[in-house]
Coordinates of C-alpha atoms in Angstrom, one line a residue:
M1 CA -71.8 34.2 -67.3
P2 CA -68.5 32.3 -67.7
S3 CA -68.1 30.2 -70.8
L4 CA -68.0 26.4 -70.6
I5 CA -64.2 26.4 -71.1
E6 CA -63.7 29.1 -68.5
E7 CA -65.9 27.2 -66.0
K8 CA -64.0 24.0 -66.6
L9 CA -60.7 25.9 -66.0
R10 CA -62.1 27.4 -62.8
R11 CA -63.0 23.9 -61.5
Y12 CA -59.5 22.6 -62.4
F13 CA -57.9 25.6 -60.7
I14 CA -59.9 25.0 -57.5
D15 CA -58.7 21.4 -57.4
K16 CA -55.1 22.2 -58.5
Q17 CA -54.5 25.0 -56.0
K18 CA -54.7 22.6 -53.2
E19 CA -51.6 20.9 -54.5
V20 CA -49.5 24.0 -55.4
K21 CA -46.9 25.0 -52.9
F22 CA -45.4 28.4 -52.5
K23 CA -42.2 29.9 -51.1
D24 CA -41.5 33.6 -50.9
G25 CA -44.7 34.2 -53.0
L26 CA -43.6 32.0 -55.9
V27 CA -44.8 28.6 -57.1
I28 CA -42.4 25.8 -56.3
K29 CA -41.8 23.8 -59.5
T30 CA -41.8 20.1 -58.8
E31 CA -40.2 19.2 -62.2
L32 CA -36.5 19.8 -62.8
A33 CA -35.7 23.4 -63.8
H34 CA -34.7 23.8 -67.5
T35 CA -31.8 26.3 -67.4
K36 CA -28.2 25.0 -66.9
E37 CA -27.4 27.1 -63.9
V38 CA -30.2 25.5 -61.7
A39 CA -30.8 22.2 -63.6
H40 CA -29.4 20.4 -60.6
V41 CA -31.5 22.3 -58.0
A42 CA -34.7 20.7 -56.7
N43 CA -37.9 22.6 -56.1
C44 CA -37.0 25.9 -57.8
R45 CA -39.3 28.9 -57.4
S46 CA -40.6 29.6 -60.9
G47 CA -41.7 33.0 -62.3
R48 CA -43.7 31.6 -65.2
E49 CA -45.9 29.2 -63.2
S50 CA -46.4 31.9 -60.5
A51 CA -47.6 34.5 -63.1
E52 CA -49.9 32.0 -64.7
F53 CA -51.3 31.0 -61.3
Y54 CA -51.9 34.6 -60.4
A55 CA -53.6 35.5 -63.7
A56 CA -55.8 32.4 -63.6
G57 CA -56.8 32.9 -60.0
I58 CA -57.7 36.6 -60.4
A59 CA -59.5 36.2 -63.7
L60 CA -61.5 33.3 -62.4
G61 CA -62.2 34.9 -59.0
E62 CA -60.5 32.2 -57.1
L63 CA -57.4 33.8 -55.6
D64 CA -57.3 35.7 -52.3
R65 CA -56.1 39.2 -52.9
N66 CA -53.4 39.0 -50.2
N67 CA -52.0 35.8 -51.7
G68 CA -52.2 37.5 -55.1
L69 CA -50.2 40.5 -53.8
S70 CA -47.6 38.1 -52.4
I71 CA -47.2 36.5 -55.8
L72 CA -46.7 39.9 -57.4
H73 CA -44.0 40.9 -54.9
G74 CA -42.3 37.6 -55.6
L75 CA -42.3 38.2 -59.3
R76 CA -41.0 41.7 -58.9
K77 CA -37.9 40.2 -57.1
L78 CA -37.2 38.3 -60.3
Q79 CA -37.0 41.4 -62.4
V80 CA -33.8 43.3 -63.1
V81 CA -34.5 46.8 -61.6
D82 CA -31.1 48.4 -61.8
R83 CA -31.3 50.9 -64.6
D84 CA -27.6 50.8 -65.2
N85 CA -27.8 47.1 -66.0
H86 CA -28.0 46.3 -69.7
Q87 CA -30.7 43.7 -68.9
Y88 CA -32.9 46.2 -67.0
G89 CA -36.5 45.2 -67.1
G90 CA -35.8 41.6 -67.9
F91 CA -36.7 38.6 -65.7
R92 CA -34.9 35.6 -64.3
W93 CA -37.0 32.5 -64.7
Y94 CA -36.2 31.1 -61.3
M95 CA -35.5 32.8 -58.0
E96 CA -32.5 30.4 -57.6
E97 CA -30.8 31.9 -60.7
S98 CA -28.1 34.6 -60.2
K99 CA -28.7 36.1 -63.7
I100 CA -31.0 35.9 -66.7
N101 CA -30.3 32.6 -68.4
D102 CA -33.4 32.4 -70.6
S103 CA -34.3 35.7 -72.4
N104 CA -37.8 34.4 -72.9
A105 CA -38.6 34.6 -69.2
A106 CA -39.8 38.2 -69.6
F107 CA -42.6 37.5 -72.0
F108 CA -43.6 34.2 -70.5
I109 CA -44.0 35.8 -67.1
L110 CA -45.7 39.0 -68.3
K111 CA -47.9 37.5 -70.9
P112 CA -50.6 36.3 -68.5
L113 CA -50.4 39.5 -66.5
V114 CA -50.8 41.7 -69.5
T115 CA -53.6 39.6 -70.9
L116 CA -55.4 39.9 -67.6
R117 CA -54.9 43.7 -67.6
L118 CA -56.1 44.0 -71.1
L119 CA -59.2 41.7 -71.0
R120 CA -60.2 41.5 -67.3
P121 CA -59.0 44.7 -65.7
D122 CA -62.1 44.9 -63.5
R123 CA -61.1 41.7 -61.7
I124 CA -57.7 43.1 -60.5
P125 CA -57.8 44.4 -56.9
A126 CA -56.9 48.1 -56.8
E127 CA -53.9 47.5 -54.5
H128 CA -52.4 45.2 -57.1
V129 CA -52.3 47.8 -59.9
P130 CA -49.3 49.9 -58.7
L131 CA -47.1 46.8 -58.5
L132 CA -48.2 45.6 -61.9
D133 CA -47.5 49.0 -63.3
E134 CA -44.0 49.0 -61.8
M135 CA -43.2 45.7 -63.5
M136 CA -44.6 46.7 -66.8
L137 CA -42.9 50.1 -66.9
S138 CA -39.5 48.5 -66.2
A139 CA -40.3 45.8 -68.8
L140 CA -40.9 48.4 -71.5
H141 CA -37.2 49.0 -71.6
W142 CA -36.4 45.3 -72.0
F143 CA -39.0 44.7 -74.8
A144 CA -38.0 47.9 -76.6
Q145 CA -34.4 46.7 -76.5
E146 CA -35.3 43.3 -77.8
C147 CA -37.4 44.8 -80.7
R148 CA -34.8 47.4 -81.7
H149 CA -32.7 44.9 -83.6
P150 CA -35.2 41.9 -83.6
I151 CA -34.1 38.3 -84.2
L152 CA -36.9 37.9 -86.8
Y153 CA -36.0 34.2 -87.4
Y154 CA -37.2 33.3 -83.8
P155 CA -40.9 34.0 -84.2
N156 CA -42.4 32.8 -80.9
K157 CA -39.9 34.9 -79.0
I158 CA -39.8 38.0 -81.0
V159 CA -43.6 38.3 -81.8
S160 CA -44.3 37.9 -78.1
D161 CA -41.8 40.6 -77.3
G162 CA -43.4 42.9 -79.8
A163 CA -46.9 42.2 -78.7
L164 CA -46.0 42.9 -75.0
L165 CA -44.1 46.1 -76.0
L166 CA -47.3 47.2 -77.8
A167 CA -49.7 46.2 -75.1
I168 CA -47.7 47.6 -72.2
A169 CA -47.1 50.9 -74.1
V170 CA -50.9 51.3 -74.3
I171 CA -51.5 50.2 -70.7
T172 CA -48.9 52.6 -69.4
G173 CA -49.5 55.4 -71.9
V174 CA -46.0 55.6 -73.3
D175 CA -46.6 56.8 -76.8
E176 CA -42.9 56.5 -77.9
Q177 CA -42.9 52.8 -77.3
Y178 CA -46.2 52.4 -79.0
V179 CA -44.7 53.8 -82.1
S180 CA -41.7 51.5 -81.7
A181 CA -43.9 48.5 -81.4
M182 CA -45.8 49.4 -84.5
N183 CA -42.5 49.8 -86.4
F184 CA -41.5 46.4 -85.2
F185 CA -44.6 44.7 -86.5
V186 CA -44.2 46.4 -89.9
K187 CA -40.7 45.0 -90.1
W188 CA -41.8 41.5 -88.9
E189 CA -44.7 41.4 -91.4
D190 CA -42.3 42.3 -94.2
Y191 CA -39.8 39.6 -93.2
T192 CA -42.5 37.0 -92.9
E193 CA -44.0 37.9 -96.3
R194 CA -40.6 37.9 -98.1
R195 CA -38.8 35.0 -96.3
G196 CA -41.3 33.0 -94.2
W197 CA -41.4 31.8 -90.6
G198 CA -37.8 31.9 -89.7
W199 CA -36.4 28.6 -88.4
G200 CA -39.8 26.9 -88.6
E201 CA -42.0 27.4 -85.6
N202 CA -45.1 27.5 -87.9
C203 CA -44.5 23.7 -87.9
S204 CA -44.7 23.4 -84.1
I205 CA -47.9 22.8 -82.1
V206 CA -46.1 24.1 -79.0
Y207 CA -44.9 27.3 -80.4
L208 CA -47.7 28.0 -82.8
R209 CA -49.9 28.5 -79.8
V210 CA -47.4 31.1 -78.4
I211 CA -47.3 32.9 -81.7
L212 CA -51.0 32.9 -82.0
E213 CA -51.4 34.3 -78.5
A214 CA -48.9 37.0 -79.3
L215 CA -50.6 38.0 -82.6
Q216 CA -54.0 38.0 -80.9
T217 CA -52.7 40.3 -78.2
A218 CA -51.3 42.7 -80.8
C219 CA -54.6 42.6 -82.8
V220 CA -56.6 43.3 -79.6
V221 CA -54.6 46.5 -79.1
M222 CA -54.4 47.5 -82.8
E223 CA -58.2 47.2 -83.2
Q224 CA -58.5 50.2 -80.8
D225 CA -56.6 52.4 -83.3
R226 CA -58.2 53.0 -86.7
E227 CA -54.9 54.1 -88.2
Q228 CA -53.6 50.6 -87.7
G229 CA -56.4 48.8 -89.6
E230 CA -54.2 47.7 -92.5
L231 CA -51.4 46.3 -90.4
C232 CA -54.0 44.6 -88.1
N233 CA -55.6 43.0 -91.1
K234 CA -52.3 41.6 -92.2
L235 CA -51.7 40.1 -88.8
R236 CA -55.2 38.6 -88.8
E237 CA -54.4 37.0 -92.2
R238 CA -51.3 35.5 -90.8
M239 CA -53.4 34.0 -88.0
R240 CA -55.9 32.6 -90.5
E241 CA -53.1 30.9 -92.4
L242 CA -51.8 29.3 -89.2
M243 CA -55.2 28.2 -88.0
D244 CA -55.9 26.6 -91.4
Y245 CA -52.6 24.7 -91.2
I246 CA -53.6 23.5 -87.7
R247 CA -57.0 22.3 -88.9
F248 CA -55.4 20.4 -91.7
H249 CA -53.7 18.1 -89.2
Q250 CA -57.1 17.5 -87.5
G251 CA -56.0 17.1 -83.9
H252 CA -52.9 14.9 -84.6
E253 CA -49.3 15.6 -84.0
F254 CA -47.7 17.4 -87.0
V255 CA -45.7 15.3 -89.5
P256 CA -43.2 16.8 -89.9
T257 CA -42.6 19.0 -86.9
I258 CA -39.9 21.5 -85.8
R259 CA -39.5 22.2 -82.1
S260 CA -41.6 19.5 -80.5
Y261 CA -41.1 17.7 -77.2
N262 CA -43.2 14.7 -78.2
F263 CA -40.2 12.3 -77.9
M264 CA -42.4 9.3 -77.4
G265 CA -44.1 10.0 -80.7
K266 CA -47.6 10.1 -79.4
P267 CA -50.0 10.4 -82.3
T268 CA -52.2 13.0 -80.6
V269 CA -51.2 15.6 -78.0
D270 CA -53.4 17.6 -75.7
N271 CA -53.4 21.3 -76.5
L272 CA -56.1 24.0 -76.4
I273 CA -54.9 25.1 -79.8
W274 CA -57.1 22.3 -81.4
L275 CA -60.2 23.9 -79.8
F276 CA -59.7 27.6 -80.6
S277 CA -58.5 26.8 -84.1
G278 CA -61.6 24.8 -84.9
A279 CA -59.8 21.5 -85.4
R280 CA -62.0 20.0 -82.7
K281 CA -65.6 20.6 -82.0
I282 CA -66.8 22.6 -79.0
T283 CA -70.3 21.6 -77.9
A284 CA -72.0 21.3 -74.6
S285 CA -71.9 17.5 -74.8
E286 CA -68.2 17.3 -76.0
P287 CA -65.9 16.1 -73.2
I288 CA -63.3 18.7 -72.7
A289 CA -60.7 18.4 -70.0
M290 CA -58.7 21.4 -68.8
K291 CA -55.3 20.2 -67.6
E292 CA -53.2 23.4 -67.5
I293 CA -53.5 26.5 -65.4
R294 CA -51.4 28.2 -68.1
D295 CA -54.3 27.8 -70.5
I296 CA -55.6 31.1 -68.9
A297 CA -54.0 33.3 -71.6
S298 CA -55.6 31.4 -74.4
V299 CA -59.0 31.2 -72.6
L300 CA -59.1 35.0 -72.3
L301 CA -57.6 35.8 -75.7
F302 CA -59.7 33.4 -77.7
A303 CA -62.9 33.6 -75.6
K304 CA -65.1 34.0 -78.7
E305 CA -63.4 31.1 -80.6
L306 CA -63.9 28.9 -77.5
E307 CA -67.6 29.5 -77.1
V308 CA -69.9 26.5 -77.2
K309 CA -71.4 26.3 -80.7
A310 CA -75.0 25.1 -81.2
E311 CA -74.0 23.9 -84.6
Y312 CA -70.5 23.0 -85.9
D313 CA -68.9 25.7 -88.0
A314 CA -68.3 24.0 -91.4
E315 CA -66.2 26.8 -92.7
T316 CA -63.6 26.7 -89.9
G317 CA -64.1 23.0 -88.9
T318 CA -62.5 19.9 -90.4
D319 CA -65.5 17.9 -91.6
H320 CA -65.0 19.2 -95.1
L321 CA -61.4 18.0 -95.4
P322 CA -60.9 15.1 -97.9
I323 CA -59.8 11.9 -96.3
A324 CA -56.7 11.7 -98.5
R325 CA -55.0 15.1 -98.7
T326 CA -51.6 16.7 -99.1
R327 CA -50.3 20.1 -98.1
I328 CA -47.0 22.0 -98.8
E329 CA -46.3 24.6 -96.2
R330 CA -43.6 27.2 -96.7
I331 CA -41.2 27.5 -93.8
F332 CA -38.3 29.7 -94.9
D333 CA -37.1 30.8 -98.3
D334 CA -37.2 27.5 -100.4
S335 CA -37.6 25.2 -97.4
F336 CA -41.1 23.5 -97.2
A337 CA -42.9 21.0 -95.1
Y338 CA -44.7 18.4 -97.1
T339 CA -47.5 16.4 -95.4
W340 CA -49.7 13.6 -96.8
I341 CA -52.6 12.3 -94.7
G342 CA -54.6 9.2 -95.6
A343 CA -57.4 7.3 -93.9
C344 CA -55.2 5.3 -91.6
G345 CA -51.7 6.8 -92.1
R346 CA -49.8 10.0 -92.4
M347 CA -46.3 11.0 -93.5
G348 CA -44.4 14.2 -93.6
S349 CA -41.0 15.6 -94.5
I350 CA -39.1 18.8 -94.8
N351 CA -37.3 19.2 -98.1
R352 CA -34.2 20.6 -96.4
F353 CA -33.3 20.7 -92.7
P354 CA -32.1 22.8 -91.0
V355 CA -34.2 25.3 -92.9
M356 CA -31.6 28.0 -92.4
P357 CA -27.9 28.1 -91.6
G358 CA -26.6 28.3 -88.1
C359 CA -29.6 26.9 -86.2
Y360 CA -29.1 23.1 -86.1
Q361 CA -26.7 22.8 -83.2
N362 CA -24.4 24.8 -80.9
T363 CA -22.8 23.8 -77.6
D364 CA -25.8 25.2 -75.6
W365 CA -28.7 25.5 -78.0
G366 CA -30.1 24.4 -81.4
L367 CA -33.0 22.8 -83.1
G368 CA -31.6 19.4 -84.0
W369 CA -32.4 17.9 -80.6
Q370 CA -36.1 19.0 -80.7
S371 CA -37.1 18.6 -84.3
F372 CA -38.6 15.7 -86.3
P373 CA -38.1 16.6 -90.0
V374 CA -39.1 13.2 -91.3
S375 CA -41.9 11.2 -89.7
F376 CA -44.8 8.9 -90.4
G377 CA -47.7 7.3 -88.5
I378 CA -49.6 4.1 -89.2
A379 CA -53.1 3.7 -87.8
S380 CA -53.1 4.3 -84.0
E381 CA -49.5 3.5 -83.5
N382 CA -47.0 6.1 -82.2
I383 CA -45.2 8.3 -84.7
A384 CA -42.1 6.8 -86.3
Y385 CA -39.3 9.3 -86.9
L386 CA -35.7 9.5 -88.0
R387 CA -33.1 9.9 -85.3
W388 CA -29.4 10.3 -85.3
Y389 CA -27.7 8.2 -82.6
V390 CA -24.2 8.7 -81.3
S391 CA -22.5 6.9 -78.4
E392 CA -19.3 8.2 -76.9
G393 CA -17.6 7.6 -73.5
G394 CA -20.6 5.7 -72.2
R395 CA -22.9 8.6 -73.1
I396 CA -25.7 8.5 -75.7
R397 CA -26.6 11.6 -77.7
T398 CA -29.6 11.5 -80.1
H399 CA -31.3 14.0 -82.4
P400 CA -34.1 14.2 -81.6
A401 CA -33.3 13.8 -77.9
E402 CA -34.5 11.0 -75.7
D403 CA -36.3 13.5 -73.4
Q404 CA -36.7 17.3 -73.0
H405 CA -34.6 17.8 -69.9
H406 CA -31.5 16.1 -71.1
G407 CA -31.9 17.4 -74.6
Y408 CA -32.1 21.0 -73.5
L409 CA -29.0 20.7 -71.4
N410 CA -27.0 18.7 -74.0
S411 CA -28.2 20.1 -77.3
A412 CA -25.3 19.0 -79.5
L413 CA -25.0 15.6 -81.2
F414 CA -21.3 15.4 -80.4
A415 CA -19.0 16.7 -77.7
G416 CA -16.8 19.7 -78.4
V417 CA -17.0 23.3 -79.4
W418 CA -16.6 22.9 -83.2
L419 CA -19.4 20.7 -84.4
P420 CA -20.0 18.9 -87.7
D421 CA -22.5 20.0 -90.3
V422 CA -25.7 17.9 -90.1
Q423 CA -28.1 18.1 -93.1
L424 CA -31.2 16.5 -94.5
R425 CA -32.6 16.6 -98.1
S426 CA -35.9 14.9 -98.9
A427 CA -38.6 14.6 -101.5
Q428 CA -42.0 13.3 -101.0
A429 CA -45.0 12.6 -103.3
D430 CA -48.1 11.6 -101.4
N431 CA -47.2 8.4 -99.5
M432 CA -43.8 7.9 -101.0
L433 CA -40.6 9.4 -99.6
L434 CA -36.9 9.7 -100.4
C435 CA -34.4 11.2 -98.1
V436 CA -30.7 11.6 -97.6
R437 CA -29.1 12.6 -94.3
S438 CA -25.4 13.6 -93.9
I439 CA -22.8 14.5 -91.3
A440 CA -20.0 16.5 -92.8
N441 CA -16.6 17.7 -91.4
L442 CA -16.6 15.1 -88.7
H443 CA -13.6 15.0 -86.3
H444 CA -15.2 13.9 -83.1
A445 CA -15.0 11.0 -80.6
A446 CA -17.5 8.2 -81.1
E447 CA -17.9 4.4 -80.6
E448 CA -21.1 4.3 -82.7
I449 CA -22.8 6.6 -85.2
A450 CA -26.1 5.5 -86.7
D451 CA -29.2 6.9 -88.4
E452 CA -32.4 5.1 -87.3
W453 CA -36.1 5.0 -87.6
V454 CA -37.5 5.0 -84.0
L455 CA -41.0 3.8 -83.1
H456 CA -41.9 3.6 -79.4
Q457 CA -44.0 0.6 -78.2
F458 CA -44.8 -0.7 -81.6
G459 CA -47.6 -3.2 -81.3
G460 CA -47.6 -4.5 -84.8
E461 CA -45.5 -7.0 -86.8
V462 CA -42.1 -6.5 -88.4
E463 CA -41.3 -8.5 -91.5
I464 CA -38.1 -8.4 -93.6
L465 CA -38.5 -9.0 -97.3
D466 CA -35.8 -9.5 -99.9
I467 CA -37.0 -8.5 -103.4
T468 CA -34.8 -9.5 -106.3
D469 CA -34.9 -7.9 -109.8
E470 CA -32.4 -7.3 -112.6
S471 CA -30.5 -4.8 -110.6
G472 CA -30.0 -7.1 -107.6
T473 CA -31.6 -7.7 -104.3
R474 CA -33.2 -5.0 -102.2
Q475 CA -34.2 -5.5 -98.6
W476 CA -37.4 -4.0 -97.3
V477 CA -38.4 -3.8 -93.6
V478 CA -42.2 -3.8 -93.4
L479 CA -44.0 -2.5 -90.3
K480 CA -47.5 -4.1 -90.4
Q481 CA -50.5 -3.1 -88.4
D482 CA -54.2 -4.2 -88.7
E483 CA -55.2 -1.1 -90.8
S484 CA -52.0 0.0 -92.6
C485 CA -48.4 -0.7 -93.1
A486 CA -45.1 0.9 -94.1
A487 CA -42.2 -0.4 -96.1
I488 CA -38.7 1.0 -95.5
T489 CA -35.5 0.4 -97.5
A490 CA -32.0 1.8 -97.4
L491 CA -30.5 3.9 -100.2
N492 CA -26.8 4.0 -100.8
G493 CA -24.7 5.7 -98.1
I494 CA -21.2 6.4 -97.0
M495 CA -19.8 4.6 -93.9
E496 CA -16.8 5.5 -91.9
E497 CA -14.4 3.1 -93.6
Q498 CA -14.9 4.3 -97.1
Y499 CA -15.4 7.5 -99.2
N500 CA -17.6 6.0 -102.0
R501 CA -21.3 5.4 -101.7
V502 CA -22.3 1.8 -101.2
C503 CA -25.3 -0.2 -100.1
V504 CA -25.6 0.2 -96.3
P505 CA -27.0 -2.8 -94.5
I506 CA -30.1 -2.4 -92.3
C507 CA -30.3 -3.8 -88.9
V508 CA -33.5 -4.1 -86.8
N509 CA -33.7 -3.9 -83.0
H510 CA -37.1 -4.6 -81.6
D511 CA -38.3 -5.0 -78.0
K512 CA -41.5 -4.0 -76.2
E513 CA -40.2 -0.5 -75.5
M514 CA -38.8 0.5 -78.9
L515 CA -38.4 -0.5 -82.6
R516 CA -35.3 0.7 -84.3
V517 CA -34.6 0.3 -88.0
R518 CA -30.9 1.3 -88.3
Q519 CA -28.1 2.1 -90.7
V520 CA -24.9 2.0 -88.7
L521 CA -22.2 4.3 -90.2
Y522 CA -19.5 3.6 -87.6
S523 CA -19.3 1.0 -84.9
G524 CA -16.1 -0.1 -83.0
E525 CA -13.7 1.1 -80.4
E526 CA -14.1 4.6 -79.3
K527 CA -11.9 6.9 -81.3
T528 CA -11.8 10.2 -83.0
V529 CA -13.7 9.7 -86.2
F530 CA -12.3 11.7 -89.1
H531 CA -14.5 11.8 -92.1
P532 CA -15.4 14.5 -94.6
R533 CA -19.0 13.2 -95.1
L534 CA -21.0 10.3 -93.8
E535 CA -24.4 9.6 -95.5
A536 CA -27.5 7.6 -94.8
G537 CA -30.4 7.4 -97.3
W538 CA -33.9 6.0 -97.0
A539 CA -37.0 5.3 -99.1
V540 CA -40.4 4.7 -97.5
V541 CA -43.7 3.7 -99.0
L542 CA -46.7 4.0 -96.7
F543 CA -49.8 1.9 -97.4
D544 CA -53.1 3.2 -96.3
E545 CA -54.5 -0.3 -96.0
P546 CA -53.5 -3.7 -94.6
L547 CA -51.7 -5.9 -97.1
E548 CA -51.2 -9.6 -97.0
R549 CA -47.8 -11.1 -97.8
E550 CA -48.5 -11.9 -101.5
P551 CA -50.0 -8.5 -102.5
L552 CA -47.2 -6.8 -100.6
L553 CA -44.5 -8.9 -102.4
H554 CA -46.1 -8.1 -105.7
Y555 CA -46.3 -4.4 -105.0
L556 CA -42.7 -4.1 -103.8
S557 CA -41.5 -6.2 -106.8
C558 CA -42.9 -3.4 -109.0
V559 CA -40.8 -0.7 -107.1
Y560 CA -37.5 0.3 -108.6
I561 CA -35.2 2.8 -107.1
D562 CA -32.6 4.4 -109.3
D563 CA -29.8 5.8 -107.0
A564 CA -27.2 7.3 -109.3
T565 CA -24.0 9.2 -108.7
V566 CA -23.7 11.9 -111.3
R567 CA -20.4 12.9 -112.9
D568 CA -19.8 16.6 -112.9
E569 CA -17.8 18.0 -115.8
E570 CA -18.0 21.6 -114.6
V571 CA -16.5 21.6 -111.0
P572 CA -14.1 19.3 -109.2
R573 CA -15.6 16.8 -106.8
A574 CA -14.3 14.1 -104.5
S575 CA -16.3 10.9 -104.6
Y576 CA -18.1 11.7 -101.4
M577 CA -19.1 15.2 -102.8
S578 CA -20.6 13.8 -106.0
K579 CA -24.1 14.8 -106.8
R580 CA -26.8 12.3 -106.4
E581 CA -30.0 11.8 -108.5
I582 CA -32.5 9.4 -106.9
A583 CA -35.8 8.3 -108.3
L584 CA -38.5 5.9 -107.2
Y585 CA -40.5 4.1 -109.9
I586 CA -43.6 1.9 -109.7
E587 CA -44.3 -0.2 -112.7
G588 CA -41.9 2.0 -114.7
N589 CA -43.6 5.2 -113.7
K590 CA -41.5 7.8 -111.8
K591 CA -43.3 8.7 -108.6
V592 CA -40.8 10.8 -106.7
E593 CA -37.3 12.1 -107.3
L594 CA -34.6 13.7 -105.2
T595 CA -31.4 15.5 -106.2
V596 CA -28.7 15.9 -103.6
D597 CA -25.8 18.2 -104.2
P598 CA -23.3 18.2 -101.2
Y599 CA -22.1 21.6 -102.5
D600 CA -25.6 23.0 -102.0
K601 CA -25.7 24.5 -98.5

């Protein structure tokens, strides 16, 4: 008897397959392809979508065996089968590509096939098995090569490679590679225990799901081998940690998040991860819509977790979570994600971003364009997030990007091969935030450089308040909504025409599409901007209730921000490299403090 989730996916598959078009056995992708080689080619034949369609159709009993065989032949044509090729066993993502452009294609294509083989082998027609075996045996070489010197900092990729190496070694009976896979997981577990989650995909809804599917695959295999009980238990504990973090967010977009494609800042995102983690209830009466054929891997791997429950599981559910709560989640070494969640608002920040050197931006990849290291949400509004904005030659580049397609193809914030160093330092205490953002070693063309809070389709009210005390006048931009509000102010910064820190003015641009609260660090004629270090700084106070003007004025008049540049008597420093000590006080009580040392990389 199929589960409720499986039955819903089956019905969705039946409806969807009427729309799916094939060519040469492969699904035609209606959206633009993501790799640079074929980004301009319409209607590419995609390996990932084809493999997912095959696995779903076979597992659900809704795919004709001849059509299924045609898909497998198409997938085999995407694989490098020349044993003398150093990429032997890998896959192109699209038939239109001339080479492997995305090394993740192999695991994304084979994951649904391997999951099907492990968990629904009886559904696979006998005549399909030899072709599946051919692909998997070739792929063993690829995955073994990827895991021999693994890039441990890239968890969704490398854990998936390791899981498929392990599973395929068992399926095909290649003991040597089984041992290699186990050795890989020992190494990965040691790295994760010592240093954390690499560049931060434990803070990504999108890639947490990929990681969890890979770990579940590995555990399904290891549970068949008593000798691997200890290692399997360690991986299960990693999964429990991740599931607990997912439940903490209770079905909402993570704040902060690394590697997200939620550029509109939607407060909630559809993802099966909320269901199999226990963040959302699964009951017979709960409306659950299946919207992705690619959900098949999760549906098979987490069948038990996705069963309808007569009673809600309080232990793994979210009903016990306090309404106001905070969590500090380790990412890598001493980099952490801090999240505060209230009744109507939420705010999160990463204490340093990027969390490791070398990953922010390169000419053809990087995390800057797809990460939201500082963000907050008020009530049901979209998420507000900090974004770098650069215009040059009539072209606009932003971090995070404006959309996934253009961000993937143009991942750097500036043109050129040698790119500046972009950094964030932040400190947060509950609903109060301090952060400083910098661009160092700048020698790039621009006509405008700005740091800005972005909030799409903000339906509330914007009010600008000037609060005067003995230290002067501070301007606050207040975003007001019926249930909560946020107050934003600028810290000192460094603009293009100077080298000392000064008060940077805030400008507000607001239309029906977007609200932008900006600090403009350079604006003028297009030129090559030479500067050792530009800085923008922000303080935010999030109120978990609506405030009328007078109570708000009173509260903000009690806020004092000490933004000090510290003399260093021990090492030489130019003014722009001076250390900063910033603290936010309310009624004389220090609430949050941030130290920024430009020498600290």
